[in-house]
Coordinates of C-alpha atoms in Angstrom, one line a residue:
X1 CA 149.2 29.3 3.4
X2 CA 146.4 29.8 0.9
X3 CA 148.9 29.6 -1.9
X4 CA 150.0 26.2 -0.7
X5 CA 146.6 24.9 0.3
X6 CA 143.9 26.8 -1.8
X7 CA 141.3 24.2 -0.9
X8 CA 141.2 25.8 2.6
X9 CA 139.1 28.6 1.0
X10 CA 136.2 26.1 1.0
X11 CA 136.4 25.5 4.7
X12 CA 134.5 28.5 6.1
X13 CA 131.4 28.3 3.9
X14 CA 131.2 24.5 4.4
X15 CA 131.3 24.9 8.2
X16 CA 128.7 27.6 8.1
X17 CA 126.4 25.6 5.9
X18 CA 126.8 22.3 7.8
X19 CA 126.2 24.0 11.1
X20 CA 123.0 25.8 9.8
X21 CA 121.6 22.4 8.7
X22 CA 122.7 20.5 11.8
X23 CA 122.1 23.0 14.6
X24 CA 119.3 25.1 13.1
X25 CA 121.0 28.1 14.7
X26 CA 121.6 30.6 11.9
X27 CA 123.5 33.3 13.8
X28 CA 125.8 30.9 15.5
X29 CA 126.5 29.1 12.3
X30 CA 127.3 32.3 10.3
X31 CA 129.4 33.6 13.2
X32 CA 131.4 30.3 13.3
X33 CA 131.9 30.5 9.5
X34 CA 133.2 34.1 9.9
X35 CA 135.6 33.1 12.7
X36 CA 137.0 30.2 10.6
X37 CA 137.4 32.5 7.6
X38 CA 139.2 35.0 9.8
X39 CA 141.5 32.3 11.1
X40 CA 142.4 31.1 7.6
X41 CA 143.0 34.6 6.4
X42 CA 145.2 35.3 9.5
X43 CA 147.0 32.0 9.1
X44 CA 145.5 30.9 12.4
X45 CA 146.8 33.9 14.3
X46 CA 144.0 34.8 16.7
X47 CA 144.9 38.5 17.0
X48 CA 145.1 38.9 13.2
X49 CA 141.8 37.0 13.0
X50 CA 140.1 39.6 15.1
X51 CA 141.5 42.4 12.9
X52 CA 140.2 40.6 9.7
X53 CA 136.7 40.2 11.2
X54 CA 136.6 43.7 12.5
X55 CA 137.6 45.1 9.1
X56 CA 134.8 43.1 7.5
X57 CA 132.3 44.5 10.1
X58 CA 133.5 48.1 9.4
X59 CA 133.0 47.5 5.7
X60 CA 129.3 47.1 6.3
X61 CA 129.2 50.9 6.9
X62 CA 132.4 52.3 5.5
X63 CA 134.4 51.0 2.5
X64 CA 137.1 52.7 0.4
X65 CA 136.8 55.9 2.3
X66 CA 133.1 56.2 1.7
X67 CA 129.8 55.3 3.5
X68 CA 128.5 51.9 2.3
X69 CA 125.1 53.1 1.5
X70 CA 124.0 49.8 0.0
X71 CA 123.9 47.9 3.3
X72 CA 122.6 50.9 5.3
X73 CA 119.7 51.4 2.8
X74 CA 118.8 47.7 2.6
X75 CA 118.6 47.5 6.4
X76 CA 116.5 50.7 6.3
X77 CA 114.1 49.2 3.8
X78 CA 113.6 46.1 5.9
X79 CA 112.7 48.2 8.9
X80 CA 110.4 50.3 6.6
X81 CA 108.6 47.2 5.4
X82 CA 108.1 46.0 9.0
X83 CA 106.5 49.3 9.9
X84 CA 104.3 49.3 6.8
X85 CA 103.1 45.8 7.7
X86 CA 102.2 46.9 11.3
X87 CA 100.4 50.0 10.0
X88 CA 98.4 47.9 7.5
X89 CA 97.4 45.5 10.2
X90 CA 96.3 48.2 12.6
X91 CA 94.3 50.0 9.9
X92 CA 92.4 46.7 9.2
X93 CA 93.7 46.6 5.6
X94 CA 95.1 43.1 5.9
X95 CA 91.9 41.7 7.5
X96 CA 89.8 43.4 4.8
X97 CA 92.0 42.0 2.0
X98 CA 91.7 38.5 3.5
X99 CA 87.9 38.8 3.7
X100 CA 87.8 40.0 0.0
X101 CA 90.0 37.2 -1.2
X102 CA 88.1 34.6 0.8
X103 CA 85.1 35.3 -1.4
X104 CA 87.1 34.6 -4.5
X105 CA 89.7 32.1 -3.4
X106 CA 88.1 29.0 -2.1
X107 CA 90.9 26.5 -1.6
X108 CA 94.6 26.0 -0.6
X109 CA 95.3 25.6 -4.4
X110 CA 93.8 29.1 -5.0
X111 CA 96.0 30.6 -2.4
X112 CA 99.0 29.0 -4.0
X113 CA 98.1 30.2 -7.4
X114 CA 97.7 33.8 -6.2
X115 CA 101.2 33.6 -4.6
X116 CA 102.7 32.1 -7.8
X117 CA 101.2 34.8 -10.0
X118 CA 102.3 37.6 -7.7
X119 CA 105.8 36.2 -7.8
X120 CA 106.0 36.2 -11.5
X121 CA 104.3 39.6 -12.0
X122 CA 106.8 41.4 -9.8
X123 CA 110.0 40.7 -11.8
X124 CA 111.8 44.0 -11.5
X125 CA 114.1 42.9 -8.6
X126 CA 114.5 39.7 -6.5
X127 CA 114.9 41.6 -3.2
X128 CA 111.7 43.5 -3.8
X129 CA 109.9 40.4 -5.0
X130 CA 110.9 38.3 -2.0
X131 CA 109.7 40.8 0.5
X132 CA 106.7 42.3 -1.2
X133 CA 105.1 39.1 -2.3
X134 CA 105.2 37.6 1.1
X135 CA 103.6 40.6 2.7
X136 CA 100.7 40.5 0.3
X137 CA 100.2 36.8 0.0
X138 CA 100.8 35.7 3.6
X139 CA 97.3 36.7 5.0
X140 CA 95.7 34.5 2.3
X141 CA 98.0 31.5 2.6
X142 CA 97.6 31.7 6.4
X143 CA 93.8 31.7 6.0
X144 CA 93.9 28.5 3.9
X145 CA 96.5 26.8 6.0
X146 CA 99.4 26.8 3.6
X147 CA 102.5 26.3 5.6
X148 CA 105.1 29.1 5.9
X149 CA 107.7 26.7 4.4
X150 CA 105.6 26.3 1.2
X151 CA 105.1 30.1 1.0
X152 CA 108.8 30.6 1.3
X153 CA 109.5 28.1 -1.4
X154 CA 106.9 29.7 -3.7
X155 CA 108.4 33.2 -3.1
X156 CA 112.0 32.0 -3.6
X157 CA 111.2 29.9 -6.7
X158 CA 109.3 32.7 -8.4
X159 CA 111.8 35.5 -7.7
X160 CA 115.3 34.8 -8.9
X161 CA 114.2 32.3 -11.7
X162 CA 111.8 34.9 -13.1
X163 CA 114.1 37.9 -12.7
X164 CA 117.1 36.2 -14.3
X165 CA 115.0 35.5 -17.4
X166 CA 113.8 39.1 -17.8
X167 CA 115.9 41.6 -19.7
X168 CA 114.0 44.5 -18.1
X169 CA 115.1 43.8 -14.6
X170 CA 118.0 44.7 -12.3
X171 CA 119.5 41.3 -13.0
X172 CA 119.0 41.4 -16.8
X173 CA 120.6 44.8 -17.2
X174 CA 123.6 43.8 -15.1
X175 CA 124.1 40.5 -16.9
X176 CA 124.0 42.2 -20.3
X177 CA 126.6 44.7 -19.0
X178 CA 128.9 41.8 -18.1
X179 CA 128.2 40.0 -21.5
X180 CA 129.1 43.1 -23.6
X181 CA 132.9 42.9 -23.5
X182 CA 132.8 39.1 -23.8
X183 CA 130.7 39.4 -27.0
X184 CA 133.0 42.1 -28.4
X185 CA 136.0 39.7 -28.0
X186 CA 134.1 36.8 -29.8
X187 CA 133.2 36.3 -33.4
X188 CA 129.5 36.4 -32.7
X189 CA 127.5 39.2 -34.2
X190 CA 124.8 39.3 -31.4
X191 CA 123.8 42.4 -29.5
X192 CA 123.7 42.3 -25.7
X193 CA 119.9 41.9 -25.7
X194 CA 120.0 39.2 -28.4
X195 CA 122.6 37.3 -26.4
X196 CA 120.7 37.6 -23.2
X197 CA 117.4 36.4 -24.7
X198 CA 119.1 33.4 -26.4
X199 CA 121.0 32.6 -23.2
X200 CA 117.7 32.7 -21.3
X201 CA 116.5 29.7 -23.4
X202 CA 119.6 27.9 -22.3
X203 CA 119.0 28.7 -18.7
X204 CA 117.6 25.2 -18.1
X205 CA 117.5 25.5 -14.3
X206 CA 115.5 28.7 -14.1
X207 CA 112.9 27.3 -16.6
X208 CA 112.8 23.9 -14.8
X209 CA 112.4 25.6 -11.4
X210 CA 109.4 27.7 -12.7
X211 CA 107.8 24.6 -14.3
X212 CA 108.3 22.6 -11.1
X213 CA 106.9 25.5 -9.1
X214 CA 103.6 25.5 -11.1
X215 CA 103.4 21.7 -11.1
X216 CA 103.7 22.0 -7.3
X217 CA 101.1 24.7 -7.1
X218 CA 98.6 22.9 -9.3
X219 CA 99.1 19.3 -8.4
X220 CA 100.0 19.8 -4.7
X221 CA 103.5 18.2 -4.9
X222 CA 104.7 17.8 -1.4
X223 CA 107.8 15.6 -0.8
X224 CA 110.7 15.6 1.6
X225 CA 110.4 17.9 4.6
X226 CA 107.8 20.0 2.8
X227 CA 105.3 17.2 3.2
X228 CA 105.7 17.3 7.0
X229 CA 105.2 21.0 7.0
X230 CA 102.1 20.9 4.8
X231 CA 100.5 18.1 6.7
X232 CA 100.8 19.9 9.9
X233 CA 99.4 23.1 8.4
X234 CA 96.5 21.4 6.7
X235 CA 95.6 19.5 9.8
X236 CA 95.4 22.8 11.8
X237 CA 98.4 22.0 13.9
X238 CA 100.3 25.2 13.1
X239 CA 101.7 27.0 10.0
X240 CA 105.3 26.3 11.3
X241 CA 106.9 24.1 13.9
X242 CA 106.7 24.8 17.6
X243 CA 110.5 25.1 17.7
X244 CA 110.9 27.3 14.6
X245 CA 111.9 30.9 15.0
X246 CA 110.1 32.7 12.3
X247 CA 111.5 36.2 11.4
X248 CA 109.3 39.2 10.8
X249 CA 106.4 37.9 12.8
X250 CA 104.0 40.7 13.9
X251 CA 102.6 40.1 17.3
X252 CA 98.9 39.2 17.3
X253 CA 98.4 41.7 20.2
X254 CA 98.8 44.6 17.9
X255 CA 95.2 46.1 17.8
X256 CA 93.4 45.8 14.5
X257 CA 90.7 48.2 13.4
X258 CA 87.4 46.5 12.5
X259 CA 85.7 47.6 9.3
X260 CA 88.9 48.7 7.5
X261 CA 89.1 48.9 3.8
X262 CA 91.1 46.7 1.4
X263 CA 92.7 49.8 -0.1
X264 CA 94.6 50.3 3.2
X265 CA 96.6 47.2 2.1
X266 CA 96.5 47.5 -1.7
X267 CA 97.5 51.2 -2.0
X268 CA 100.7 51.0 0.1
X269 CA 102.0 48.1 -1.9
X270 CA 101.0 49.7 -5.3
X271 CA 102.8 52.8 -4.2
X272 CA 105.7 50.7 -3.1
X273 CA 105.9 49.1 -6.6
X274 CA 105.6 52.4 -8.4
X275 CA 108.1 54.0 -6.2
X276 CA 110.7 51.3 -6.7
X277 CA 110.3 51.4 -10.5
X278 CA 110.6 55.2 -10.5
X279 CA 113.6 55.0 -8.1
X280 CA 115.3 52.4 -10.3
X281 CA 114.8 54.5 -13.5
X282 CA 115.8 57.9 -12.0
X283 CA 118.8 56.6 -10.0
X284 CA 120.1 54.7 -13.1
X285 CA 119.6 57.6 -15.4
X286 CA 121.4 60.0 -13.0
X287 CA 124.4 57.7 -12.5
X288 CA 124.9 56.7 -16.2
X289 CA 123.6 60.0 -17.8
X290 CA 121.7 57.8 -20.2
X291 CA 118.0 57.6 -19.9
X292 CA 117.2 54.7 -22.1
X293 CA 115.4 51.9 -20.3
X294 CA 118.2 49.3 -20.5
X295 CA 120.9 51.8 -19.6
X296 CA 119.0 53.0 -16.5
X297 CA 118.5 49.4 -15.4
X298 CA 122.2 48.6 -15.9
X299 CA 123.2 51.6 -13.7
X300 CA 120.4 51.6 -11.2
X301 CA 120.9 51.7 -7.5
X302 CA 118.5 49.1 -6.2
X303 CA 119.0 50.1 -2.5
X304 CA 118.0 53.7 -3.3
X305 CA 115.0 52.6 -5.3
X306 CA 113.8 50.3 -2.6
X307 CA 113.9 53.2 -0.1
X308 CA 112.1 55.6 -2.5
X309 CA 109.3 53.0 -2.7
X310 CA 109.5 52.1 1.0
X311 CA 109.2 55.7 2.3
X312 CA 106.3 56.4 -0.1
X313 CA 104.5 53.2 1.0
X314 CA 105.2 54.2 4.6
X315 CA 103.5 57.6 4.1
X316 CA 100.5 56.0 2.5
X317 CA 100.2 53.2 5.1
X318 CA 100.5 55.8 7.8
X319 CA 97.7 57.9 6.3
X320 CA 95.3 55.0 6.1
X321 CA 96.2 53.9 9.6
X322 CA 95.4 57.4 11.1
X323 CA 92.3 57.7 8.9
X324 CA 90.7 54.5 10.0
X325 CA 91.9 54.3 13.6
X326 CA 91.3 58.0 14.7
X327 CA 88.8 58.1 17.5
X328 CA 88.7 54.4 18.0
X329 CA 88.6 53.1 21.5
X330 CA 91.0 50.4 20.5
X331 CA 93.7 53.0 19.8
X332 CA 94.3 55.3 22.8
X333 CA 97.2 57.7 22.8
X334 CA 100.5 55.9 22.1
X335 CA 99.0 52.8 20.6
X336 CA 99.9 53.5 17.0
X337 CA 103.4 54.5 18.1
X338 CA 103.9 51.2 19.9
X339 CA 102.6 49.4 16.8
X340 CA 105.2 51.2 14.7
X341 CA 107.9 50.2 17.1
X342 CA 106.7 46.6 17.1
X343 CA 106.8 46.6 13.3
X344 CA 110.4 47.7 13.2
X345 CA 111.3 45.3 16.0
X346 CA 109.8 42.4 14.0
X347 CA 112.5 42.8 11.4
X348 CA 115.4 43.0 13.9
X349 CA 116.1 39.2 13.7
X350 CA 116.2 39.2 9.9
X351 CA 118.4 42.3 9.9
X352 CA 120.9 40.7 12.3
X353 CA 121.1 37.5 10.2
X354 CA 121.6 39.5 7.0
X355 CA 124.4 41.5 8.6
X356 CA 126.1 38.3 9.8
X357 CA 125.7 36.8 6.2
X358 CA 127.2 40.0 4.7
X359 CA 130.3 39.8 7.0
X360 CA 130.8 36.1 6.1
X361 CA 130.4 36.9 2.4
X362 CA 133.0 39.6 2.7
X363 CA 135.5 37.3 4.3
X364 CA 134.8 34.6 1.8
X365 CA 135.4 37.1 -1.0
X366 CA 138.8 37.9 0.7
X367 CA 139.6 34.2 0.7
X368 CA 138.9 34.0 -3.0
X369 CA 136.6 30.9 -2.7
X370 CA 134.9 31.7 -6.0
X371 CA 138.1 32.3 -7.9
X372 CA 139.5 29.0 -6.6
X373 CA 136.5 27.1 -7.9
X374 CA 136.6 28.9 -11.2
X375 CA 140.3 28.0 -11.5
X376 CA 139.4 24.3 -11.2
X377 CA 137.1 24.6 -14.3
X378 CA 139.8 26.6 -16.2
X379 CA 142.3 23.8 -15.5
X380 CA 139.9 21.2 -17.0
X381 CA 141.1 19.9 -20.4
X382 CA 137.9 19.1 -22.3
X383 CA 136.1 19.9 -25.6
X384 CA 134.4 23.3 -25.5
X385 CA 130.9 21.8 -25.7
X386 CA 131.5 19.8 -22.5
X387 CA 132.4 23.0 -20.6
X388 CA 128.7 23.9 -20.7
X389 CA 127.6 21.2 -18.1
X390 CA 130.9 21.8 -16.2
X391 CA 130.2 25.5 -15.9
X392 CA 126.7 24.8 -14.7
X393 CA 128.0 22.6 -11.8
X394 CA 130.8 25.0 -10.9
X395 CA 128.5 28.1 -11.0
X396 CA 126.2 26.2 -8.6
X397 CA 129.0 25.4 -6.3
X398 CA 130.3 29.0 -6.2
X399 CA 126.9 30.4 -5.5
X400 CA 126.2 27.7 -2.8
X401 CA 129.6 28.3 -1.1
X402 CA 129.6 32.1 -1.3
X403 CA 125.9 32.7 -0.8
X404 CA 125.6 35.0 -3.9
X405 CA 124.5 34.2 -7.4
X406 CA 125.8 37.6 -8.6
X407 CA 129.3 36.7 -7.4
X408 CA 129.0 33.5 -9.2
X409 CA 128.1 34.8 -12.6
X410 CA 130.2 37.9 -12.1
X411 CA 133.2 35.6 -11.9
X412 CA 132.2 32.9 -14.4
X413 CA 130.6 34.9 -17.3
X414 CA 133.9 36.6 -18.3
X415 CA 135.8 33.3 -17.6
X416 CA 133.4 31.4 -19.8
X417 CA 134.0 34.0 -22.6
X418 CA 137.8 33.7 -22.2
X419 CA 137.6 29.9 -22.3
X420 CA 135.2 29.6 -25.3
X421 CA 137.0 32.2 -27.4
X422 CA 140.4 30.6 -26.7
X423 CA 139.2 27.2 -28.0
X424 CA 138.9 26.7 -31.8
X425 CA 135.2 26.7 -32.6
X426 CA 134.3 27.5 -29.0
X427 CA 132.4 30.7 -30.0
X428 CA 129.4 28.7 -31.2
X429 CA 128.9 27.4 -27.6
X430 CA 129.3 30.8 -25.9
X431 CA 125.6 31.5 -25.6
X432 CA 125.0 28.0 -24.1
X433 CA 127.8 28.7 -21.6
X434 CA 126.2 32.0 -20.6
X435 CA 122.9 30.2 -20.0
X436 CA 124.6 27.4 -18.0
X437 CA 126.5 29.9 -15.8
X438 CA 123.3 31.8 -15.0
X439 CA 121.4 28.6 -14.4
X440 CA 124.1 27.3 -12.0
X441 CA 124.2 30.6 -10.1
X442 CA 120.5 30.5 -9.4
X443 CA 120.6 26.9 -8.4
X444 CA 123.4 27.4 -5.9
X445 CA 121.6 30.5 -4.6
X446 CA 118.4 28.5 -4.1
X447 CA 120.3 25.8 -2.2
X448 CA 122.5 27.9 0.1
X449 CA 121.4 28.8 3.7
X450 CA 123.8 31.7 3.7
X451 CA 122.3 33.4 0.6
X452 CA 120.8 36.8 1.0
X453 CA 117.8 35.9 -1.1
X454 CA 117.3 32.8 1.1
X455 CA 117.2 35.1 4.1
X456 CA 114.9 37.6 2.5
X457 CA 112.5 34.9 1.2
X458 CA 112.3 33.5 4.7
X459 CA 111.7 37.0 6.0
X460 CA 108.9 37.7 3.5
X461 CA 107.2 34.4 4.4
X462 CA 107.9 34.6 8.1
X463 CA 109.5 31.2 8.0
X464 CA 112.6 30.1 9.8
X465 CA 115.7 29.9 7.5
X466 CA 116.7 26.3 8.3
X467 CA 113.2 25.1 7.7
X468 CA 113.1 27.0 4.3
X469 CA 116.4 25.6 3.2
X470 CA 115.7 22.0 4.2
X471 CA 112.3 22.0 2.6
X472 CA 113.4 23.7 -0.6
X473 CA 116.5 21.6 -1.2
X474 CA 114.6 18.5 -2.6
X475 CA 112.8 20.8 -5.1
X476 CA 116.1 22.5 -6.1
X477 CA 117.7 19.1 -6.5
X478 CA 115.0 17.9 -8.9
X479 CA 115.4 21.1 -11.0
X480 CA 119.2 20.8 -10.9
X481 CA 119.2 17.2 -11.9
X482 CA 116.9 17.8 -14.8
X483 CA 119.0 20.8 -15.9
X484 CA 122.3 18.8 -15.7
X485 CA 120.8 16.0 -17.8
X486 CA 119.6 18.6 -20.3
X487 CA 123.1 20.1 -20.5
X488 CA 124.6 16.6 -21.0
X489 CA 122.1 16.0 -23.8
X490 CA 123.1 19.4 -25.3
X491 CA 126.8 18.4 -25.2
X492 CA 126.0 15.1 -26.9
X493 CA 123.6 16.3 -29.6
X494 CA 124.6 20.0 -29.7
X495 CA 121.0 21.0 -29.8
X496 CA 119.7 23.6 -27.3
X497 CA 116.1 22.8 -28.1
X498 CA 116.6 19.1 -27.5
X499 CA 118.4 19.8 -24.2
X500 CA 115.5 22.0 -23.1
X501 CA 112.9 19.5 -24.1
X502 CA 114.7 16.7 -22.2
X503 CA 115.0 19.0 -19.1
X504 CA 111.3 19.9 -19.0
X505 CA 110.2 16.3 -19.9
X506 CA 112.3 15.0 -17.0
X507 CA 110.8 17.6 -14.6
X508 CA 107.3 16.5 -15.6
X509 CA 108.1 12.8 -15.4
X510 CA 109.6 13.2 -11.9
X511 CA 106.6 15.3 -10.8
X512 CA 104.1 12.7 -12.0
X513 CA 105.9 9.9 -10.3
X514 CA 106.0 11.8 -7.0
X515 CA 102.3 12.7 -7.4
X516 CA 101.5 9.0 -8.0
X517 CA 103.6 7.8 -5.0
X518 CA 102.7 10.7 -2.7
X519 CA 99.2 12.0 -3.1
X520 CA 98.6 15.7 -2.4
X521 CA 98.0 16.8 1.2
X522 CA 94.4 17.8 0.1
X523 CA 93.8 14.3 -1.3
X524 CA 95.2 12.6 1.8
X525 CA 92.9 14.7 4.0
X526 CA 89.9 13.6 1.9
X527 CA 90.9 9.9 2.1
X528 CA 91.4 10.2 5.9
X529 CA 88.0 11.7 6.2
X530 CA 86.4 9.0 4.1
X531 CA 88.2 6.3 6.2
X532 CA 87.0 7.8 9.5
X533 CA 83.4 7.9 8.1
X534 CA 83.6 4.3 7.1

């Protein structure tokens, strides 16, 4: 059936995405997408459908005759992070950090700046970035009434766009590994690192997303659904809507030690960062038997590294919790144990959503959705230079439909190489094609409600997934529009610099127009106060 009607491969992800947006029920939507995917794979035989879905569920823990440690360890890390958060709250570390920051951060803008800086500093891995930044920044953004939707946007837009531009990251090393055979087959004399750095300058979407993020942080750009969320938060009517189900929300009834020290929050996350870096280096070196930095990053096992850091942070957070709460009347026997259980439980919703998303992604992979979209591009008959904007669009569609940017560039980077080297003179556009594929992959990932990074960014910010997706989409659209125009200019002028300048100029122009038409929430509050006084 799929051979005759390959377009059916698009049906399951489209159903899941539409249902998420319309119903706001993530688990139901992901489940419906999985059922439809199973039906298509089974040629609409309900018994075979159950077998397909069951096999996908089994592959969460057992694949190719081996334990699937990646999914198990990622889930374990999420539970570890929930427990660390509960321990930090009980020790008084979160409250102490908030008080310390309040003396130095005096505004909503300052809280946004802190979040943006943290997001760009932690560029080792997008999973780690999404979860760690939210845990550290959330007490500050909550204090200054920055909505959870804005926090989720800042986390999401400072994670993947930063990581994809950095050669010393889990993404960078993997991308260079994919580029290597493509470069070897071309006439270009670039090394992997040279090709990666040059392609980073052609990654118009990632650069545009970061520029828009900082314009939003500094100018207070709030448009689309984000404006509603920010107005409600700034007016003290709640950091998220009454009907939003925010994952990873620690119950306020967990007792908090008064007089705790800021180091009870800082040290666990410093140890977490150090542990993850060491875990990435050691796991990569052992697997590849090559201890150079780039080789270890290319071979690293991120799931193991996250657990090395997570367990170390858990030990440090536990130490401070016991140290500061021992003998306190607020913490009778069993209180800390209940707090730990509550911390783990707070992550259960996010874990369940992630498991459903992985099952759907597995079935979409079996359908060959990404390969079908890639074949559409391969069938296009156009000059090599015009393949650059086409690859950007298709990479975005693949990432949007499959929920994975890695799957998108994993398919399209080699394909871009084949297409460019097969066309006379195409090699000179190969680096631009690399950049366009990576840009489209990040854009599609940003826009997809079934993306794992969307789920984890929502988890880190304690924001509901439908709210995060709907409020981030307008920002992602602005960045994507600017990037697409930039790639079209590149195709016309064959100048990467001109294309980048046009992209960034368009982002700034759109931001200034929005700022003129829609004043910031802070300015609107001042105007409202002046009006009431008058």
